[in-house]
Amino acid sequence: MQGVLGAFHHIDATVAAIKDAKARRLGDLTVYTPTINHELDDAIDAPVSVVRRFTLVGGLLGVSFGYWVAIWSSNYWPLVTGGKAIASWIPYTIIGFEMMVLVGALSTVAGMFINSRIPRLTTTTGYDARFSAGHFGVFIACDAGKAEQAEAILRQHGAVEVRREG
Amino acid sequence: MSTEAGTGVKRREFLKILGATGATTAAVGCSSEQVGKLIPYVAHPDNTVPGVSQYYATTCRECATACGVLAEVRDGRPIKLDGNPAHAMSRGAICSTGLSAVQGLYNPDRYRSPMVREGNTLKPTTWDKALALLAQKLGEVKSRGQAGNVVFLNQHEAGTFPGFLDQWLAANGMPAHLSVDPLAPVATIAANQQAYGAAWPGLDFGAAKLVVSFGADFLDGWGHPVPQQLDWADARAKIEGAPRLVYIGARRSLTGLNADQWIPAKPGSEMALCAALTGKGTAAAAAEASGVPAGTIEALAAAITAAGSGTMALCGVTGADAVACGTMVADINKQQGAVGVTIKPAAGHGGYAGLSSFADVAAAMQKMAAGTVPLAFVRGANPAHTTPAAAGNFAQAFGKVAFKVAFSAMPDETAELCDLILPDHHWLESWGDAVGMSGQLGLQQPTLDPVFDTRATGDVLIQVAKMDQALAAKYPAADYRSWYIGKFPGGASGFTAALTKPSVAGAPLAARTAATPVPGAAPAAGTGEFFVHVFPSPTLGDGRGANKPWLQELPDPVSKIAWQSWVEIHPSTAKKLGVTEGTHLTIETAGGKVTAPAYIYLGVRPDTVAIALGQGHTAYGRFAKGVGVNAYALLAGGWDTAGGLKGKVTVAAESSPLVTTEGSARQHGRGIGQAVTLAALMGQEAEEGHGHHAIPGLPSQDFQSGLKSPIAADAQGEFADPQGKDKGMYDPAHSSKMEKRRWAMTIDLARCTGCSACVTACYSENNIPTVGAPYQGRALSPSQWDERPGANIIKGREMAWIRLERYFEGANDAETTFSADFDTRFVPMMCQHCGNAPCEPVCPVYATYHSPDGLNVQVYNRCVGTRYCSNNCPYKVRYFNWFGYGEPARRQYAWPEPMHWMLNPDVTVRGKGVMEKCTFCVQRIREAEHRARSEGQEMAADAFTTACAQACPSRAIVFGDAADENWTVAKLAYDRRAYHVFEELNTYTAVVYLKKVNHPAPASPAKG
Amino acid sequence: MTVKKKWTVITGFLALAAAATLLSAYSGASSSQGLRVEQPIKFVHAPHVQKAGMNCLYCHSAANKSPDPGNASVATCMGCHTLVKTTSPEIKKLAAYWNNGVNAKPIPWNRVHKVPDYVQFPHFRHVNAGVTCQSCHGQIQNQGAQGPDTNYVPVQQVNSLNMGWCINCHVNGYKPADGARAAGMPVTAELEAAPPKKARYDCAVCHY
Amino acid sequence: MATTAAHPERVGIRGPNIASADVQLPAVRDYEQVDRDIIATLGFTKKWFLGLGIAVLAMLCGLSAWLYQIYWGLGQAGYEPPVMWGNYIITFVFWVGIGHAGTLISAILYLFRAGFRTSIYRAAEAMTVFAVMTAGLFPIIHIGRPWKFFWLLPYPNWRLLFPNFKSPLVWDVFAISTYLTISTTFLFIGLIPDIAVLRDKETNPTRKRILSILSLGWRNSDREWRHFAKAYLFLAAFSTPLVLSVHSVVSFDFAMAQTPGWHASIFPPYFVAGAIFSGFAMVWTIAIPMRKWFKLEHYITLNHLDATAKVVLFTSMVVGCAYLIEFFIAWYSGVRAEQEFFWNRVFGQWWWAAWIMLLCNMALPMSLWSQKLRRNPAWLFVLSLFINLGMWFERFVIVVPSLSHEFEPWQWGGYTPSWIDMAFLVGSFGWFFMWFLLFVKQLPVMAIAELKEIVAPRRLHGHDGGHH
């Protein structure tokens, strides 16, 4: 993927750069940060994550499977224990609950993986080891035509290094 | 029934068949892949069906009673003994000792072939060599003209063999044999002979109103346990007209615990009491001598007069002038005109005919000690174990005999001293007869071919005779059997016909007449502040039972101690001496001293210590050797002079845990063993205690007996709803018809005497492992194993599916004061097969669940061993396989070859790590269902019963289908005395107990 | 590696794992189905049943009155084989075991059909209920049709004999028509009409 | 700040505002320092190898004991019927309890925005995973036929048989395995960005390869962070009821039985409180030496310890209250079996066990009323050992005396653990510490990324803002 990558040392500089780049519609931005930071969040201003839908569906699947497997297998070979009902749904709530948590949580993780495109087996273009340490990064995906302009903006906002990718 | 019994399969094939019917050897969880062998018969024996039991009538020879028994034979080997229902004495019941006979038969320590002494060890030899040696020795003895000095010690038996033996001895110019039985109540026999002119008159408890027992333990093994117990229980079952029992003695034995009143008279004061009761002496004098309040004695006298001809006074006193005491007791009966009513000299028991007294044995010992005996024979008798040191060192005297021959089957102390062992058959392997009720003869037939390379002594004697030209002519018969049939009235055909009968009229052939035995003169009582009471163990007798793990494992009915000797001492005395349970006590008498752990018992006089005989073997096999101490050492005279000993008691520093199955001897008001006074039962006074009315709760949970009871209301859950969807096999409409049955059980505590025969029967039926043998313990460290006898039982790991709980009521401050007034509750406790079983829902794998016919089922092969079921069982009747008791490769293996031959092929042998418990003998239920179905008809009422109910000599246990009013159990469940244990837990048990009935003390001064 | 490829790989692995689990679970792991063992004597059922027209109960005499079907004793075999086929090598083996009755030895047949020892299987209940031998033992009557010498196949365990197999019949019922068909008996109309015979299937029927 | 006000509906996307809790790390200046300090903990040392060696030895002693027991049978353990459960179940409940603090800290305190969690939660979470791994072994060790354990799982089989879902033990299987799966996932998800940090710092190519596989190619991009934050939030939301449910289910093993001393409705809350109590104690046992040896005093400050001490003090009082209520109910019920049992527990046969429990769990923690002691690491460490002991005995007191003194007086008994039991106890600690020691030297014991959230980022123009 073609684009320009800029590494910043300061948070406020990064924020400024993002806002400017967005204003000029140079292309899709990717921001790199060692940790979650709200100023960046505000600047990027992305839509709400859809992971929560995975969670809901997973949880519902789980709870229904839990109840189903308990009730079905009890009726499949009816054996009376302690004079209790063959399919006693009240204790089976525990099975339902545990399955809800299990499947719900795992599908949440799956949701996160799928949405954030991991696991990825290669660290692709536009990444720099500094971004896991102290630096912030801004990658502007754009063709050679807009590259000049992009570089200029990044430098102007105080990028410690700017490089062309792809 | 075939007279050719036992010839069905050759011994060689047994082991192979064993391989085929693998149920005996294998444990749960073994794979189905292994290819076993499938061994057919060589020639199929007549009228046997592989895999189906046959029953052979024979006669039990474990004690002098000679009950008729049926041997259950499966694929050519007996696996269990039952009482013969047709027999006049056993009436289908059997005692623990009788049941354990199969463990004598299959005992791994039996002599497996003839043995001959080489240096200090006995080496196996062949019969030809052995017989040649015997013939040679006989020849030498006779040629030297010493035949007159030969001694033959035979275990006492009343039958034809003693006569045959004496004929043989006479033919060889040898003196008559000595008939040895240390357990026989010689004094009583002598007294009976004098008073009634019969060695053992019949005792009719049915006709009795008041039984006064002077130390006569007729429920502990004194006399003839099974018939006595049957009569006693039947008599007591007539609640209102039941005979009352007063027990007089220094120790409250099992009989004493079943008595309505215990009068703890000083040992040796019985004479004085009798004097008072017969008007020959004053109550004051008797009170002085016995320490019993005069009021009580007068009350007793009054009670006897009131009972009149319904009086039955029995005397079991031993020691100083015991005979005289016995005759005086008989006088009580005579005065009341009870002879002929309760005491029936005419219908007596012939079992003690020909018994020798200890004096005779002592005389033989002197001859031996003098070295004048060239040749001695011993058969079954074990004087080396039972002869008190005070009466002479038997081993030493015996050692002086030039050549000693043993016909014994077991390597007991005496046999081990011999030079030549010619092992006899076990009685289950041999032909013979025994005298039972006088005038009746019980026949005995082999139930299998000999397990080992043994020979019947009768055959051996005949073979030896044939080797001697002089004698050969006298013994034309091929063997003992043909000799016997030759003499039998009606010959072979008469014999064949007779074999099928439980017993036949007639006297033993060639019965020899011997003088009535008399006890030896009692020695000086000795000194010491304590009376020392030595009594035969109800389970081990004089020690002959000690090699049978079932009897070792069976807790003593009174002390509940197994695999151990113990000294009984009263709480108050214990407190004074600073003794706690298990503290070692040394008893020292004129005879000698023994040391054993203390058992603190309410039922002994504070000035008395009691110790049981039976343990302390130095040989006699792996199960007997080194267990406990031999109390015969304490006797100051012969084995017939146990009574009236005095001695010193010293407290040792060390102590050892008691091998007991008892947790708490008190019920803590939990209403497990409930009782009702006669008055309350008759509605004369309000019933106190824990009736079900005392229990709050929903009416639906209130106890209703019979079909409407929880017994029938079990396994319902949602299935009570007829509109419910498919209920599988729980559907009353299901083709299996399982739903219509409700297996249930009633246990009548008014009948139960606590004898524990049911426990042994259960071991025998259900392949329950014994776990107390010294080699079965656990590892105390990587290198050291716990080899104490009963180590597993000390850890509470006994496996008895049914146990007898023995609770005491009253005498709560026994530590400070001595009270003879306490009540005992015997409660047989097994799985209650609860309708709402707490054990079932907690099992994660359905290894226990409720079957449609009302059983609480345990599926061994599904069990993973979480043991949660046991934790949740209020009755604590589930038992866990801590070790591989069923796995031959493990040191804890419970059935060392060939003991596994007695395993019941219908019951799985449990492997390690699984839970087991009472199944209500489900294998018998299924077998009965199979039979009914094959015969194409409905199962008849009372068609079968469980092993415990079948054996019970008190007829206290009744089993059956509570949903079908034709079964006895369904009727009994309606009894006014019925209750469930822990009813308040809503377990809806299928076992209904009937309350014990407490009779007023016959001789309480208050009531006068 | 492209995203697409990666996902195919991952799902592939998951599918494999699932399949493996199911297979291992369903394969009657502890069944000895198809077990066949060489026997001391090459016994052939076919001639006895088809030529001689013998009934199964002639040798397995207890099958209808005992949990244990029983097996012909050596004497039973010799009852005929003192006359029949005395020259055949297999019968010579048999005769060797019999040894004219002088301390004869039993024939150490190798067990083929074996259920674990914690399973109580009463043959007679099944036989008396009309379950044909072939329903469990397969086409036993054809075993060794061409005699012991030409392409001989010893007795074989044709069914798994595992619990699921037993239960299937106890729950769904035994269909007399199918049994008759398996046994090669005439399948009459009323047999076809007969309802399947169900049986108990709670654990304590076979496990105790 | 203004943007927030402008877009109130977008508050969600900002992810957790952990830094807002007022537990600051004054001694930590910038992101690089965090990386340096934490990565510095990863170097192998002699002391570490020694510790690992001891742990492995202990583990092996437990393992050999297990093989021995499987061969001979459970009889080698100290079981003494009617006490059919003993050391194994006690130790099982003990470790499950330990396993609770981790998820409590990382999930519940996360939802409550408790700032002090940041520096301890990684270690606590690892502790949870390993503790549950240890606990999970004991039910298998404890059963009679361990090789049949899989029968408790509902897998399709030719027997057509399934487990009994009415049995508390099956609930256990589900609860424990779910808990293990979820807490492991939770730990790993939290680790991903930190592994990425290690990856980028790593020079050794093979290690770098391994780390990049483990980091799943994490790139710190805004998209990843956004979904990461949401997923983390929901995992926390799921773990919270899970933590509470797991020990409740474990308590059902007892409460569902009708055994006197077990059959009590107070058990679930009582067990959960006890679990948190013991869990925090174990966190101290681990974190206090760690902060010293790894020189992390300015990450785990006295403020952190003070905060945890308050939690311990609170849970101690909850547990103590539960003890007293048990006694009250036994007296108030009027059930004779209950009353006699409790008397026997406290003043009879088992007095010593009961009083060890009361001393360690009720009396000693009261010292935490004093702030001096709350801020005294040495005392907290010593106290943590006492609490661990006390909590093991709490489980002993629940399991053994109840079984030894039930309805049926004839079957009253005692219990003495055998050398095999002891070997298993030692082995379990060996197993636990083996895993933990391996963990602390391979992966960061503190959440680098989350620490960075607390640290103020660099700015060009002056300094302010950043924190709200």
GROMACS .gro file of N, CA and C in nm, chain B residues 12-13 20 22-23 26 28-30 32-44 49-52 728-729 734-736 738 849 851-852 857 859-861 906 908 922-923 926 929-930 933-934, chain C residues 29-32 35 37 61-62 65-68 70-75 98 104-111 114-118 120 122 124-125 128 198-205 207-208:
model
  285
  178ARG      N    1  -0.888  -8.092   3.821
  178ARG     CA    2  -0.802  -8.033   3.719
  178ARG      C    3  -0.879  -7.927   3.641
  179GLU      N    4  -1.005  -7.960   3.607
  179GLU     CA    5  -1.078  -7.870   3.521
  179GLU      C    6  -1.126  -7.745   3.594
  186ALA      N    7  -1.303  -6.975   3.231
  186ALA     CA    8  -1.416  -6.952   3.140
  186ALA      C    9  -1.522  -6.865   3.205
  188GLY      N   10  -1.548  -6.611   3.387
  188GLY     CA   11  -1.449  -6.515   3.437
  188GLY      C   12  -1.498  -6.430   3.551
  189ALA      N   13  -1.630  -6.427   3.572
  189ALA     CA   14  -1.683  -6.335   3.672
  189ALA      C   15  -1.612  -6.351   3.805
  192ALA      N   16  -1.226  -6.166   3.757
  192ALA     CA   17  -1.197  -6.036   3.699
  192ALA      C   18  -1.251  -5.923   3.783
  194VAL      N   19  -1.387  -5.499   3.778
  194VAL     CA   20  -1.450  -5.400   3.692
  194VAL      C   21  -1.346  -5.332   3.606
  195GLY      N   22  -1.379  -5.306   3.484
  195GLY     CA   23  -1.298  -5.219   3.402
  195GLY      C   24  -1.200  -5.295   3.315
  196CYS      N   25  -1.200  -5.427   3.320
  196CYS     CA   26  -1.107  -5.498   3.233
  196CYS      C   27  -1.167  -5.502   3.094
  198SER      N   28  -1.286  -5.593   2.712
  198SER     CA   29  -1.356  -5.711   2.661
  198SER      C   30  -1.272  -5.779   2.554
  199GLU      N   31  -1.151  -5.729   2.532
  199GLU     CA   32  -1.075  -5.778   2.418
  199GLU      C   33  -1.001  -5.907   2.447
  200GLN      N   34  -0.967  -5.929   2.572
  200GLN     CA   35  -0.884  -6.045   2.600
  200GLN      C   36  -0.960  -6.172   2.562
  201VAL      N   37  -0.892  -6.262   2.500
  201VAL     CA   38  -0.954  -6.389   2.463
  201VAL      C   39  -0.937  -6.487   2.577
  202GLY      N   40  -1.046  -6.516   2.646
  202GLY     CA   41  -1.038  -6.614   2.753
  202GLY      C   42  -1.042  -6.753   2.693
  203LYS      N   43  -1.029  -6.853   2.778
  203LYS     CA   44  -1.046  -6.991   2.731
  203LYS      C   45  -1.191  -7.033   2.756
  204LEU      N   46  -1.238  -7.123   2.675
  204LEU     CA   47  -1.374  -7.174   2.689
  204LEU      C   48  -1.363  -7.325   2.704
  205ILE      N   49  -1.372  -7.371   2.828
  205ILE     CA   50  -1.340  -7.511   2.855
  205ILE      C   51  -1.468  -7.590   2.879
  206PRO      N   52  -1.504  -7.679   2.789
  206PRO     CA   53  -1.622  -7.763   2.812
  206PRO      C   54  -1.587  -7.878   2.905
  207TYR      N   55  -1.690  -7.950   2.951
  207TYR     CA   56  -1.666  -8.072   3.026
  207TYR      C   57  -1.601  -8.176   2.936
  208VAL      N   58  -1.536  -8.271   2.999
  208VAL     CA   59  -1.490  -8.386   2.922
  208VAL      C   60  -1.612  -8.474   2.894
  209ALA      N   61  -1.679  -8.510   3.004
  209ALA     CA   62  -1.807  -8.580   2.989
  209ALA      C   63  -1.907  -8.503   3.073
  210HIS      N   64  -2.019  -8.466   3.012
  210HIS     CA   65  -2.112  -8.381   3.082
  210HIS      C   66  -2.180  -8.456   3.196
  215VAL      N   67  -2.652  -7.819   3.489
  215VAL     CA   68  -2.658  -7.722   3.380
  215VAL      C   69  -2.551  -7.618   3.406
  216PRO      N   70  -2.460  -7.599   3.314
  216PRO     CA   71  -2.355  -7.499   3.339
  216PRO      C   72  -2.417  -7.363   3.369
  217GLY      N   73  -2.363  -7.295   3.469
  217GLY     CA   74  -2.412  -7.162   3.502
  217GLY      C   75  -2.537  -7.161   3.586
  218VAL      N   76  -2.586  -7.280   3.627
  218VAL     CA   77  -2.703  -7.285   3.714
  218VAL      C   78  -2.667  -7.359   3.842
  894GLY      N   79  -4.005  -4.359   2.949
  894GLY     CA   80  -3.913  -4.471   2.936
  894GLY      C   81  -3.959  -4.586   3.022
  895MET      N   82  -3.865  -4.651   3.088
  895MET     CA   83  -3.902  -4.772   3.163
  895MET      C   84  -3.973  -4.736   3.292
  900HIS      N   85  -4.490  -4.952   3.059
  900HIS     CA   86  -4.376  -5.006   2.986
  900HIS      C   87  -4.378  -5.158   2.987
  901SER      N   88  -4.340  -5.218   2.874
  901SER     CA   89  -4.353  -5.364   2.859
  901SER      C   90  -4.274  -5.437   2.967
  902SER      N   91  -4.169  -5.375   3.021
  902SER     CA   92  -4.085  -5.447   3.119
  902SER      C   93  -4.158  -5.469   3.250
  904MET      N   94  -4.150  -5.314   3.506
  904MET     CA   95  -4.065  -5.290   3.622
  904MET      C   96  -4.134  -5.198   3.720
 1015TYR      N   97  -2.846  -4.451   4.067
 1015TYR     CA   98  -2.973  -4.393   4.023
 1015TYR      C   99  -3.083  -4.482   4.078
 1017SER      N  100  -3.380  -4.732   4.017
 1017SER     CA  101  -3.438  -4.817   3.913
 1017SER      C  102  -3.590  -4.818   3.928
 1018PRO      N  103  -3.661  -4.846   3.820
 1018PRO     CA  104  -3.807  -4.840   3.824
 1018PRO      C  105  -3.867  -4.935   3.928
 1023VAL      N  106  -2.964  -4.822   4.275
 1023VAL     CA  107  -2.867  -4.906   4.204
 1023VAL      C  108  -2.729  -4.843   4.207
 1025VAL      N  109  -2.386  -4.876   3.992
 1025VAL     CA  110  -2.328  -4.936   3.871
 1025VAL      C  111  -2.177  -4.927   3.882
 1026TYR      N  112  -2.115  -5.040   3.918
 1026TYR     CA  113  -1.971  -5.037   3.947
 1026TYR      C  114  -1.892  -4.990   3.827
 1027ASN      N  115  -1.928  -5.040   3.709
 1027ASN     CA  116  -1.844  -5.011   3.593
 1027ASN      C  117  -1.865  -4.870   3.541
 1072ASP      N  118  -2.242  -6.466   3.999
 1072ASP     CA  119  -2.349  -6.374   3.961
 1072ASP      C  120  -2.321  -6.231   4.006
 1074THR      N  121  -2.045  -5.913   4.036
 1074THR     CA  122  -1.917  -5.861   3.990
 1074THR      C  123  -1.823  -5.839   4.107
 1088VAL      N  124  -2.964  -5.784   4.419
 1088VAL     CA  125  -3.029  -5.768   4.289
 1088VAL      C  126  -3.008  -5.891   4.202
 1089GLN      N  127  -2.894  -5.962   4.222
 1089GLN     CA  128  -2.873  -6.082   4.139
 1089GLN      C  129  -2.979  -6.186   4.168
 1092ARG      N  130  -3.306  -6.064   3.991
 1092ARG     CA  131  -3.302  -6.094   3.848
 1092ARG      C  132  -3.320  -6.244   3.826
 1095GLU      N  133  -3.672  -6.333   3.857
 1095GLU     CA  134  -3.746  -6.286   3.739
 1095GLU      C  135  -3.720  -6.377   3.621
 1096HIS      N  136  -3.592  -6.414   3.601
 1096HIS     CA  137  -3.560  -6.504   3.489
 1096HIS      C  138  -3.640  -6.634   3.504
 1099ARG      N  139  -4.005  -6.592   3.434
 1099ARG     CA  140  -4.031  -6.570   3.293
 1099ARG      C  141  -4.012  -6.700   3.213
 1100SER      N  142  -3.906  -6.777   3.250
 1100SER     CA  143  -3.884  -6.903   3.176
 1100SER      C  144  -3.999  -6.998   3.198
 1203ALA      N  145  -1.440  -4.786   2.058
 1203ALA     CA  146  -1.298  -4.804   2.088
 1203ALA      C  147  -1.272  -4.939   2.155
 1204SER      N  148  -1.358  -4.979   2.250
 1204SER     CA  149  -1.329  -5.100   2.327
 1204SER      C  150  -1.406  -5.219   2.271
 1205SER      N  151  -1.449  -5.212   2.148
 1205SER     CA  152  -1.518  -5.326   2.088
 1205SER      C  153  -1.417  -5.417   2.021
 1206SER      N  154  -1.449  -5.547   2.022
 1206SER     CA  155  -1.359  -5.642   1.955
 1206SER      C  156  -1.430  -5.698   1.832
 1209LEU      N  157  -1.335  -5.983   1.563
 1209LEU     CA  158  -1.233  -6.069   1.623
 1209LEU      C  159  -1.246  -6.211   1.569
 1211VAL      N  160  -1.027  -6.593   1.600
 1211VAL     CA  161  -0.915  -6.657   1.667
 1211VAL      C  162  -0.899  -6.798   1.610
 1235SER      N  163  -2.626  -7.688   2.486
 1235SER     CA  164  -2.750  -7.744   2.539
 1235SER      C  165  -2.814  -7.655   2.644
 1236ALA      N  166  -2.737  -7.566   2.705
 1236ALA     CA  167  -2.794  -7.486   2.815
 1236ALA      C  168  -2.844  -7.351   2.767
 1239LYS      N  169  -3.175  -7.266   2.896
 1239LYS     CA  170  -3.212  -7.282   3.037
 1239LYS      C  171  -3.106  -7.230   3.132
 1240SER      N  172  -3.012  -7.154   3.081
 1240SER     CA  173  -2.906  -7.105   3.169
 1240SER      C  174  -2.846  -6.977   3.112
 1241PRO      N  175  -2.792  -6.893   3.197
 1241PRO     CA  176  -2.721  -6.776   3.147
 1241PRO      C  177  -2.606  -6.816   3.056
 1242ASP      N  178  -2.549  -6.935   3.084
 1242ASP     CA  179  -2.431  -6.982   3.013
 1242ASP      C  180  -2.474  -7.085   2.911
 1244GLY      N  181  -2.329  -7.304   2.741
 1244GLY     CA  182  -2.266  -7.435   2.746
 1244GLY      C  183  -2.208  -7.471   2.611
 1245ASN      N  184  -2.129  -7.577   2.611
 1245ASN     CA  185  -2.059  -7.618   2.490
 1245ASN      C  186  -2.049  -7.769   2.491
 1246ALA      N  187  -2.044  -7.829   2.373
 1246ALA     CA  188  -2.044  -7.975   2.366
 1246ALA      C  189  -1.927  -8.032   2.444
 1247SER      N  190  -1.954  -8.134   2.523
 1247SER     CA  191  -1.844  -8.202   2.591
 1247SER      C  192  -1.774  -8.293   2.490
 1248VAL      N  193  -1.650  -8.328   2.519
 1248VAL     CA  194  -1.574  -8.412   2.427
 1248VAL      C  195  -1.650  -8.542   2.402
 1249ALA      N  196  -1.712  -8.593   2.508
 1249ALA     CA  197  -1.789  -8.718   2.495
 1249ALA      C  198  -1.900  -8.699   2.392
 1272TRP      N  199  -0.984  -8.711   2.336
 1272TRP     CA  200  -1.073  -8.807   2.403
 1272TRP      C  201  -0.991  -8.924   2.458
 1278ALA      N  202  -0.923  -8.843   2.965
 1278ALA     CA  203  -0.944  -8.754   2.850
 1278ALA      C  204  -0.920  -8.610   2.891
 1279LYS      N  205  -0.880  -8.530   2.792
 1279LYS     CA  206  -0.858  -8.388   2.819
 1279LYS      C  207  -0.968  -8.306   2.751
 1280PRO      N  208  -1.013  -8.199   2.814
 1280PRO     CA  209  -1.110  -8.112   2.745
 1280PRO      C  210  -1.041  -8.034   2.635
 1281ILE      N  211  -1.120  -7.989   2.538
 1281ILE     CA  212  -1.062  -7.913   2.426
 1281ILE      C  213  -1.053  -7.766   2.468
 1282PRO      N  214  -0.935  -7.709   2.469
 1282PRO     CA  215  -0.920  -7.568   2.513
 1282PRO      C  216  -0.961  -7.470   2.403
 1283TRP      N  217  -1.094  -7.466   2.372
 1283TRP     CA  218  -1.142  -7.370   2.273
 1283TRP      C  219  -1.103  -7.229   2.314
 1284ASN      N  220  -1.076  -7.144   2.214
 1284ASN     CA  221  -1.053  -7.002   2.243
 1284ASN      C  222  -1.185  -6.929   2.237
 1285ARG      N  223  -1.212  -6.851   2.341
 1285ARG     CA  224  -1.338  -6.776   2.349
 1285ARG      C  225  -1.337  -6.665   2.245
 1288LYS      N  226  -1.702  -6.250   2.393
 1288LYS     CA  227  -1.685  -6.230   2.538
 1288LYS      C  228  -1.733  -6.091   2.574
 1289VAL      N  229  -1.825  -6.084   2.668
 1289VAL     CA  230  -1.863  -5.953   2.721
 1289VAL      C  231  -1.784  -5.934   2.850
 1290PRO      N  232  -1.759  -5.808   2.888
 1290PRO     CA  233  -1.683  -5.785   3.012
 1290PRO      C  234  -1.750  -5.853   3.131
 1291ASP      N  235  -1.673  -5.876   3.237
 1291ASP     CA  236  -1.725  -5.954   3.348
 1291ASP      C  237  -1.828  -5.879   3.429
 1292TYR      N  238  -1.836  -5.747   3.411
 1292TYR     CA  239  -1.938  -5.673   3.485
 1292TYR      C  240  -2.070  -5.668   3.408
 1294GLN      N  241  -2.386  -5.895   3.296
 1294GLN     CA  242  -2.456  -6.022   3.318
 1294GLN      C  243  -2.546  -6.046   3.197
 1296PRO      N  244  -2.785  -6.313   3.037
 1296PRO     CA  245  -2.854  -6.441   3.044
 1296PRO      C  246  -2.896  -6.489   2.905
 1298PHE      N  247  -3.051  -6.753   2.816
 1298PHE     CA  248  -3.182  -6.817   2.802
 1298PHE      C  249  -3.294  -6.716   2.792
 1299ARG      N  250  -3.278  -6.597   2.857
 1299ARG     CA  251  -3.385  -6.499   2.843
 1299ARG      C  252  -3.401  -6.459   2.697
 1302ASN      N  253  -3.524  -6.776   2.482
 1302ASN     CA  254  -3.666  -6.805   2.507
 1302ASN      C  255  -3.756  -6.694   2.456
 1372LYS      N  256  -3.966  -5.503   2.302
 1372LYS     CA  257  -3.876  -5.413   2.376
 1372LYS      C  258  -3.832  -5.479   2.506
 1373ALA      N  259  -3.729  -5.428   2.567
 1373ALA     CA  260  -3.681  -5.485   2.693
 1373ALA      C  261  -3.637  -5.372   2.785
 1374ARG      N  262  -3.614  -5.408   2.910
 1374ARG     CA  263  -3.566  -5.308   3.006
 1374ARG      C  264  -3.431  -5.255   2.960
 1375TYR      N  265  -3.404  -5.130   2.995
 1375TYR     CA  266  -3.271  -5.079   2.961
 1375TYR      C  267  -3.215  -4.994   3.074
 1376ASP      N  268  -3.261  -5.017   3.196
 1376ASP     CA  269  -3.191  -4.946   3.303
 1376ASP      C  270  -3.069  -5.029   3.343
 1377CYS      N  271  -2.970  -4.961   3.397
 1377CYS     CA  272  -2.836  -5.020   3.411
 1377CYS      C  273  -2.839  -5.153   3.485
 1378ALA      N  274  -2.926  -5.159   3.590
 1378ALA     CA  275  -2.921  -5.275   3.680
 1378ALA      C  276  -2.980  -5.400   3.617
 1379VAL      N  277  -3.024  -5.391   3.491
 1379VAL     CA  278  -3.070  -5.512   3.425
 1379VAL      C  279  -2.950  -5.600   3.390
 1381HIS      N  280  -2.596  -5.481   3.475
 1381HIS     CA  281  -2.477  -5.450   3.556
 1381HIS      C  282  -2.508  -5.464   3.704
 1382TYR      N  283  -2.458  -5.570   3.767
 1382TYR     CA  284  -2.467  -5.582   3.913
 1382TYR      C  285  -2.366  -5.680   3.964
   0.00000   0.00000   0.00000
